[in-house]
Coordinates of C-alpha atoms and ligand atoms in Angstrom, one line a residue:
X1 CA 0.0 0.0 0.0
X2 CA 1.6 3.2 -1.2
X3 CA 1.4 6.4 -3.1
X4 CA 2.0 6.6 -6.8
X5 CA 1.9 10.0 -8.4
X6 CA 0.3 11.3 -5.2
X7 CA -2.5 8.8 -5.4
X8 CA -2.9 6.1 -2.7
X9 CA -2.8 2.5 -4.1
X10 CA -3.6 -0.8 -2.5
X11 CA -1.4 -3.1 -4.5
X12 CA -2.2 -2.1 -8.1
X13 CA -5.6 -0.6 -7.5
X14 CA -6.2 3.1 -7.0
X15 CA -8.0 3.4 -3.7
X16 CA -10.2 6.3 -4.8
X17 CA -11.7 4.2 -7.6
X18 CA -12.9 1.8 -4.9
X19 CA -14.9 4.5 -3.2
X20 CA -16.3 5.6 -6.6
X21 CA -17.4 2.0 -7.3
X22 CA -18.5 0.7 -3.8
X23 CA -19.2 3.8 -1.8
X24 CA -17.8 4.3 1.7
X25 CA -16.8 3.4 4.3
X26 CA -15.1 0.2 3.1
X27 CA -12.6 -2.1 4.7
X28 CA -10.0 -3.0 2.2
X29 CA -7.3 -5.6 2.6
X30 CA -4.1 -6.4 0.7
X31 CA -3.7 -10.1 -0.1
X32 CA 0.0 -9.7 -0.6
X33 CA 0.6 -8.0 2.7
X34 CA -1.3 -10.8 4.5
X35 CA 0.8 -13.5 2.8
X36 CA 4.0 -11.6 3.5
X37 CA 3.1 -11.2 7.2
X38 CA 2.5 -14.9 7.6
X39 CA 5.8 -15.7 5.9
X40 CA 7.7 -13.2 8.0
X41 CA 6.2 -14.4 11.2
X42 CA 7.1 -18.1 10.5
X43 CA 10.5 -17.1 9.3
X44 CA 11.4 -15.2 12.4
X45 CA 10.8 -18.3 14.5
X46 CA 11.8 -21.0 12.0
X47 CA 14.8 -22.2 14.2
X48 CA 12.3 -24.0 16.5
X49 CA 9.4 -24.6 14.1
X50 CA 6.5 -23.5 16.3
X51 CA 2.8 -24.4 15.8
X52 CA 1.4 -21.0 14.8
X53 CA -2.3 -20.7 15.4
X54 CA -3.9 -17.5 14.1
X55 CA -6.1 -15.8 16.7
X56 CA -9.5 -16.0 14.9
X57 CA -11.0 -13.3 17.2
X58 CA -8.9 -10.6 15.5
X59 CA -10.5 -11.2 12.1
X60 CA -12.9 -14.0 11.1
X61 CA -13.7 -13.0 7.6
X62 CA -14.0 -16.3 5.7
X63 CA -11.7 -15.2 2.8
X64 CA -9.1 -14.0 5.2
X65 CA -9.2 -17.2 7.2
X66 CA -8.9 -19.3 4.0
X67 CA -5.7 -17.5 3.0
X68 CA -4.3 -17.9 6.5
X69 CA -5.2 -21.6 6.5
X70 CA -3.8 -22.1 3.0
X71 CA -0.5 -20.6 4.1
X72 CA -0.1 -23.2 6.8
X73 CA -1.3 -21.7 10.0
X74 CA -3.6 -23.3 12.6
X75 CA -6.4 -21.5 14.5
X76 CA -6.7 -20.1 18.0
X77 CA -10.4 -19.9 19.0
X78 CA -12.2 -18.6 22.0
X79 CA -15.8 -19.6 21.4
X80 CA -18.1 -22.2 20.0
X81 CA -18.7 -19.9 17.1
X82 CA -15.1 -19.4 16.3
X83 CA -14.4 -23.1 16.6
X84 CA -17.2 -24.0 14.2
X85 CA -16.1 -21.3 11.8
X86 CA -12.5 -22.6 11.9
X87 CA -13.6 -26.1 11.2
X88 CA -15.9 -25.0 8.4
X89 CA -13.0 -23.1 6.7
X90 CA -11.0 -26.4 6.9
X91 CA -8.5 -25.8 9.6
X92 CA -7.4 -29.3 10.8
X93 CA -8.6 -30.1 14.3
X94 CA -5.0 -31.1 15.0
X95 CA -4.0 -27.4 14.5
X96 CA -6.8 -25.8 16.7
X97 CA -6.3 -24.5 20.2
X98 CA -9.2 -23.2 22.3
X99 CA -8.8 -20.6 25.1
X100 CA -11.2 -18.6 27.2
X101 CA -12.3 -18.2 30.8
X102 CA -15.9 -19.1 30.3
X103 CA -16.3 -22.1 28.1
X104 CA -19.7 -23.8 28.8
X105 CA -20.2 -27.5 29.3
X106 CA -21.7 -28.1 25.9
X107 CA -18.9 -26.0 24.2
X108 CA -16.2 -28.1 25.9
X109 CA -18.1 -31.3 24.9
X110 CA -18.2 -30.2 21.3
X111 CA -14.5 -29.3 21.2
X112 CA -13.6 -32.7 22.8
X113 CA -15.8 -34.6 20.3
X114 CA -14.0 -32.8 17.5
X115 CA -10.6 -33.9 18.8
X116 CA -9.0 -30.5 18.6
X117 CA -5.3 -30.2 19.5
X118 CA -5.6 -28.4 22.8
X119 CA -8.0 -26.9 25.2
X120 CA -6.4 -24.2 27.3
X121 CA -7.9 -24.5 30.7
X122 CA -8.3 -21.3 32.8
X123 CA -9.8 -22.7 36.1
X124 CA -10.0 -25.9 38.2
X125 CA -13.8 -26.0 37.7
X126 CA -13.3 -26.0 33.9
X127 CA -10.9 -28.9 34.3
X128 CA -13.4 -30.8 36.4
X129 CA -16.0 -30.4 33.7
X130 CA -13.5 -31.6 31.1
X131 CA -12.8 -34.7 33.2
X132 CA -16.5 -35.4 33.5
X133 CA -17.0 -35.3 29.8
X134 CA -13.9 -37.4 29.2
X135 CA -15.1 -40.0 31.6
X136 CA -18.4 -40.2 29.8
X137 CA -16.8 -40.5 26.5
X138 CA -14.1 -42.9 27.8
X139 CA -11.4 -40.7 26.3
X140 CA -8.1 -39.2 27.5
X141 CA -8.1 -35.4 26.7
X142 CA -5.0 -33.3 26.1
X143 CA -5.2 -30.0 27.8
X144 CA -3.1 -26.9 28.5
X145 CA -3.0 -25.0 31.7
X146 CA -3.1 -21.2 31.3
X147 CA -0.7 -19.5 33.7
X148 CA -1.3 -16.0 34.9
X149 CA 2.3 -15.0 35.7
X150 CA 1.4 -11.6 37.2
X151 CA 3.5 -9.8 34.6
X152 CA 2.7 -6.3 33.3
X153 CA 2.8 -6.5 29.5
X154 CA 3.5 -2.7 29.4
X155 CA 0.6 -2.1 27.0
X156 CA -2.8 -0.5 27.3
X157 CA -4.4 -1.6 30.6
X158 CA -7.6 -2.6 28.8
X159 CA -5.8 -5.2 26.7
X160 CA -3.5 -6.6 29.5
X161 CA -4.3 -10.1 30.6
X162 CA -1.4 -11.4 32.7
X163 CA -1.7 -9.5 36.0
X164 CA -3.2 -10.8 39.2
X165 CA -6.1 -8.3 38.8
X166 CA -6.9 -9.7 35.3
X167 CA -9.5 -12.6 35.1
X168 CA -7.3 -14.9 33.0
X169 CA -5.4 -18.0 33.8
X170 CA -4.3 -19.7 37.0
X171 CA -1.6 -18.6 39.4
X172 CA 1.5 -20.6 39.9
X173 CA 0.4 -22.3 43.1
X174 CA -2.9 -23.4 41.5
X175 CA -0.9 -24.8 38.6
X176 CA 1.3 -26.8 40.9
X177 CA -1.7 -28.1 42.8
X178 CA -3.5 -29.2 39.6
X179 CA -0.3 -30.9 38.2
X180 CA -0.2 -33.0 41.3
X181 CA -3.9 -33.8 41.3
X182 CA -4.1 -34.8 37.7
X183 CA -0.6 -36.5 37.3
X184 CA -2.1 -40.0 37.1
X185 CA -5.5 -39.1 35.8
X186 CA -7.0 -41.6 33.4
X187 CA -8.9 -38.9 31.6
X188 CA -6.7 -35.8 31.5
X189 CA -3.2 -35.4 30.0
X190 CA -1.6 -32.1 30.7
X191 CA 0.3 -31.5 27.6
X192 CA 0.9 -27.8 27.6
X193 CA 1.6 -24.7 29.8
X194 CA 0.1 -21.6 28.2
X195 CA 0.4 -18.0 28.8
X196 CA -0.8 -14.8 27.1
X197 CA -0.2 -11.6 28.9
X198 CA -1.7 -9.1 26.6
X199 CA -2.0 -7.5 23.2
X200 CA -0.1 -4.8 21.3
X201 CA 3.2 -5.6 23.2
X202 CA 6.0 -3.6 21.7
X203 CA 8.8 -4.5 24.1
X204 CA 10.8 -7.7 24.6
X205 CA 11.1 -7.4 28.3
X206 CA 7.6 -8.7 29.2
X207 CA 8.2 -11.8 27.0
X208 CA 11.6 -12.4 28.8
X209 CA 9.8 -12.2 32.1
X210 CA 7.3 -14.7 30.9
X211 CA 10.1 -17.2 30.0
X212 CA 11.6 -16.7 33.5
X213 CA 8.3 -17.3 35.2
X214 CA 7.7 -20.5 33.2
X215 CA 11.2 -21.7 34.0
X216 CA 10.4 -21.3 37.6
X217 CA 7.3 -23.4 37.4
X218 CA 9.1 -26.1 35.4
X219 CA 11.9 -26.4 37.9
X220 CA 9.5 -26.4 40.9
X221 CA 7.1 -29.0 39.4
X222 CA 9.7 -31.1 37.6
X223 CA 6.8 -31.7 35.1
X224 CA 7.7 -32.3 31.5
X225 CA 5.3 -30.3 29.3
X226 CA 5.4 -31.3 25.6
X227 CA 4.4 -27.8 24.6
X228 CA 4.6 -24.3 25.8
X229 CA 2.0 -22.0 24.3
X230 CA 3.3 -18.4 24.5
X231 CA 0.1 -16.8 23.1
X232 CA 0.1 -13.8 20.9
X233 CA 0.4 -10.2 21.7
X234 CA 3.1 -9.1 19.3
X235 CA 2.5 -5.4 18.6
X236 CA 2.6 -3.6 15.3
X237 CA 3.7 -0.1 14.3
X238 CA 0.5 2.0 14.3
X239 CA 2.5 5.2 14.2
X240 CA 5.9 6.8 14.5
X241 CA 6.0 6.9 18.3
X242 CA 5.5 3.1 18.5
X243 CA 8.3 1.1 20.1
X244 CA 9.2 -2.0 18.0
X245 CA 9.5 -5.6 19.1
X246 CA 12.9 -7.1 18.4
X247 CA 11.9 -10.3 16.8
X248 CA 15.4 -11.6 16.3
X249 CA 16.2 -11.3 20.0
X250 CA 12.8 -12.7 20.9
X251 CA 13.3 -15.7 18.7
X252 CA 16.8 -16.4 20.1
X253 CA 15.5 -16.3 23.7
X254 CA 12.6 -18.7 22.9
X255 CA 14.9 -21.0 20.9
X256 CA 17.2 -21.3 24.0
X257 CA 14.3 -21.8 26.3
X258 CA 12.8 -24.6 24.1
X259 CA 16.1 -26.4 23.8
X260 CA 16.8 -26.1 27.6
X261 CA 13.3 -27.5 28.4
X262 CA 12.9 -29.9 25.5
X263 CA 9.5 -28.6 24.6
X264 CA 7.8 -27.4 21.4
X265 CA 6.3 -23.9 21.1
X266 CA 2.9 -22.7 20.1
X267 CA 2.0 -19.1 19.2
X268 CA -1.4 -17.5 18.9
X269 CA -0.8 -14.2 16.9
X270 CA -3.7 -12.1 15.7
X271 CA -2.7 -8.5 15.2
X272 CA 0.8 -9.2 13.9
X273 CA -0.7 -11.2 11.1
X274 CA -3.7 -9.1 10.0
X275 CA -3.3 -5.7 11.7
X276 CA -1.5 -3.8 8.9
X277 CA -3.2 -5.6 6.0
X278 CA -6.2 -3.3 5.8
X279 CA -7.3 0.3 5.6
X280 CA -10.7 1.8 6.2
X281 CA -11.6 4.0 3.3
X282 CA -13.8 6.9 4.2
X283 CA -15.1 10.2 2.8
X284 CA -15.1 13.6 4.4
X285 CA -18.8 14.7 4.8
X286 CA -18.2 18.1 6.4
X287 CA -15.4 20.4 7.4
X288 CA -16.4 22.5 10.4
X289 CA -14.3 25.3 11.7
X290 CA -14.6 26.0 15.4
X291 CA -12.4 28.9 16.4
X292 CA -8.9 27.6 16.1
X293 CA -9.6 24.0 15.2
X294 CA -11.2 22.1 12.4
X295 CA -13.5 19.2 12.8
X296 CA -13.2 16.9 9.8
X297 CA -16.4 14.9 9.9
X298 CA -15.9 11.6 8.1
X299 CA -18.4 8.9 7.1
X300 CA -16.7 6.2 9.2
X301 CA -17.8 6.1 12.8
X302 CA -17.1 4.3 16.0
X303 CA -19.5 1.6 15.0
X304 CA -17.2 0.8 12.1
X305 CA -14.0 1.0 14.0
X306 CA -14.2 1.2 17.8
X307 CA -10.5 1.0 18.7
X308 CA -9.9 4.7 19.1
X309 CA -13.1 5.2 21.2
X310 CA -12.5 2.1 23.3
X311 CA -8.8 2.0 23.8
X312 CA -7.7 5.5 22.9
X313 CA -5.9 3.8 20.0
X314 CA -4.2 6.0 17.4
X315 CA -4.6 5.0 13.8
X316 CA -3.0 7.2 11.3
X317 CA -5.3 8.8 8.8
X318 CA -3.9 9.6 5.3
X319 CA -5.4 11.4 2.3
X320 CA -6.1 9.3 -0.8
X321 CA -4.8 12.2 -2.9
X322 CA -1.7 14.0 -1.6
X323 CA -1.2 17.6 -2.3
X324 CA 1.5 20.1 -1.1
X325 CA -0.7 22.4 0.9
X326 CA -0.1 22.7 4.6
X327 CA -2.6 23.7 7.2
X328 CA -1.2 24.0 10.7
X329 CA -4.2 24.3 12.9
X330 CA -5.5 21.4 14.9
X331 CA -7.6 18.9 13.0
X332 CA -10.0 16.6 14.8
X333 CA -11.1 13.7 12.7
X334 CA -14.5 12.6 14.0
X335 CA -17.3 10.3 12.9
X336 CA -21.0 11.0 12.5
X337 CA -22.1 9.0 15.5
X338 CA -23.9 10.9 18.3
X339 CA -21.2 10.4 20.9
X340 CA -18.3 12.5 21.9
X341 CA -16.0 9.5 21.9
X342 CA -16.7 9.0 18.2
X343 CA -13.3 10.6 17.5
X344 CA -10.5 9.1 15.6
X345 CA -7.5 11.3 15.7
X346 CA -6.3 14.8 16.6
X347 CA -3.5 16.1 14.5
X348 CA -1.6 19.3 13.8
X349 CA -0.4 20.1 10.3
X350 CA -2.4 18.4 7.7
X351 CA -2.9 19.1 4.0
X352 CA -5.9 21.2 3.2
X353 CA -9.0 19.1 3.5
X354 CA -12.2 19.7 1.6
X355 CA -15.6 18.3 1.9
X356 CA -15.8 15.2 -0.4
X357 CA -12.1 14.3 0.0
X358 CA -11.3 10.7 0.5
X359 CA -9.1 9.3 3.3
X360 CA -7.8 6.0 4.6
X361 CA -7.6 5.0 8.3
X362 CA -4.6 2.8 8.6
X363 CA -3.9 -0.6 10.2
X364 CA -7.5 -1.7 10.8
X365 CA -7.1 -5.4 9.8
X366 CA -7.1 -6.6 13.4
X367 CA -10.1 -6.0 15.8
X368 CA -11.6 -3.7 13.2
X369 CA -14.6 -5.3 11.4
X370 CA -15.0 -7.9 14.1
X371 CA -15.7 -5.2 16.7
X372 CA -18.0 -3.3 14.4
X373 CA -21.7 -2.9 15.2
X374 CA -25.0 -1.5 13.9
X375 CA -24.9 1.3 16.6
X376 CA -27.0 4.3 15.5
X377 CA -28.6 1.8 13.2
X378 CA -25.9 2.0 10.6
X379 CA -25.1 -0.9 8.3
X380 CA -21.6 -2.4 8.7
X381 CA -19.0 -1.6 6.0
X382 CA -18.4 -4.1 3.3
X383 CA -14.9 -5.7 3.0
X384 CA -12.8 -6.0 -0.2
X385 CA -9.5 -7.8 -0.8
X386 CA -7.1 -6.7 -3.4
X387 CA -4.8 -9.1 -5.1
X388 CA -2.6 -7.3 -7.6
X389 CA -5.2 -5.8 -10.0
X390 CA -8.0 -8.0 -8.8
X391 CA -10.7 -6.7 -6.4
X392 CA -12.9 -9.2 -4.6
X393 CA -15.8 -8.4 -2.4
X394 CA -15.4 -10.6 0.7
X395 CA -18.5 -9.7 2.8
X396 CA -22.1 -9.0 1.9
X397 CA -23.5 -5.5 2.0
X398 CA -25.9 -5.1 4.9
X399 CA -28.9 -3.3 3.6
X400 CA -30.5 -0.6 5.7
X401 CA -33.8 -2.5 5.4
X402 CA -32.2 -5.7 6.9
X403 CA -31.1 -3.9 10.0
X404 CA -34.2 -1.9 10.4
Ligands
LLP501 N1 -4.4 -15.6 22.5 C1 -5.2 -15.2 23.5 C2 -5.6 -16.1 24.5 C3 -5.8 -13.9 23.4 O1 -6.7 -13.5 24.4 C4 -5.5 -13.0 22.3 C5 -6.1 -11.7 22.3 C6 -4.6 -13.5 21.4 C7 -4.0 -14.8 21.5 C8 -4.2 -12.7 20.2 O2 -3.5 -11.5 20.6 P1 -2.8 -10.5 19.5 O3 -1.7 -11.3 18.8 O4 -3.8 -10.2 18.5 O5 -2.3 -9.4 20.3 N2 -9.6 -5.8 20.9 C9 -8.3 -5.4 21.4 C10 -7.3 -6.6 21.5 C11 -7.9 -7.7 22.4 C12 -7.0 -8.9 22.4 C13 -7.7 -10.0 23.1 N3 -6.9 -11.2 23.1 C14 -7.7 -4.3 20.5 O6 -8.4 -3.9 19.5 O7 -6.6 -3.9 20.7

């Protein structure tokens, strides 16, 4: 995705033409970027050949999932719906892991019957339910125990999952207790220790701390886990101020860790696979001057992309046609929704914006369309994927009549 002659292109397609043809707002993905991200991720960690399960919650568009499956990844699911979707796309059960704090009895039973690779257990009660089901089915079930290591992932508090105050996982003493209790179980085989401390992590330190915490449990328990599931969380570069993960260093530490402990590694990345594969194309409806600031009112709202309103996330916004003009008063890019939090970005110095101009909100491939809603009774945006010159519509248009 880049400018050619001052026009923004997604692969070989001029973005402005997409708005002309399909209207706005539209989610628009690059096939090539997606495939490259998958290749890069697997390449970084190829020294220990991990099982990489894409976190379906970050984007469950069928076409996107098919590309991800066809490029060799498995699936990380967190609900009955996601599990059924992953199976329907053709992800092999032997490459599906299932996490979540509130799996219901029938959901566990379904997952067990489908022989998925791993259920990551987050409480002793959940494990008791799994044992009951296994006994009934006379099966031995492979499970993972999710550790809450009480480590701050140094990310937004709303997307941190590995501190004591967060609802996820089991603390180390519970893990040790469960290991003892289920050591000789006829129905439960504890195959994996799992951990996921948060999302949009841009520093290596929290991952290093996780490895240290796991090492401690391994030496205390003397238990041989076949797998260690390190979750996802790898951050992307939303803007210039973003810190960057050092993948080479991370890969080296995990390689050493897996050799030392003789275990295989699982990852559950979402954002790092799909985050930067999409833009949200939008049109300026009105430009409103209020004293010394400009409100740029665009036709994408918080119902289409909730990350800025919910997490204060900063997504860059770029014009589809660049010009050389400079305006140095404050610009507030806001949506049309009747809420003050329907605000995308505040920025100084922007090129002159006119009503009817077209823009792209960047890096919306992860937790974009999946968190969209019909709030204010607005239809959800359609999704397109670009492959070189080809444009493919990958979700159906919701008509206003349908939602009314
Ligand atoms: N594994 C587990 C158990 C998770 O809970 C998550 C994300 C992932 C893997 C994938 O994490 P990722 O690689 O995408 O960081 N809606 C928020 C993010 C919520 C993340 C929830 N869990 C946002 O828009 O930032």
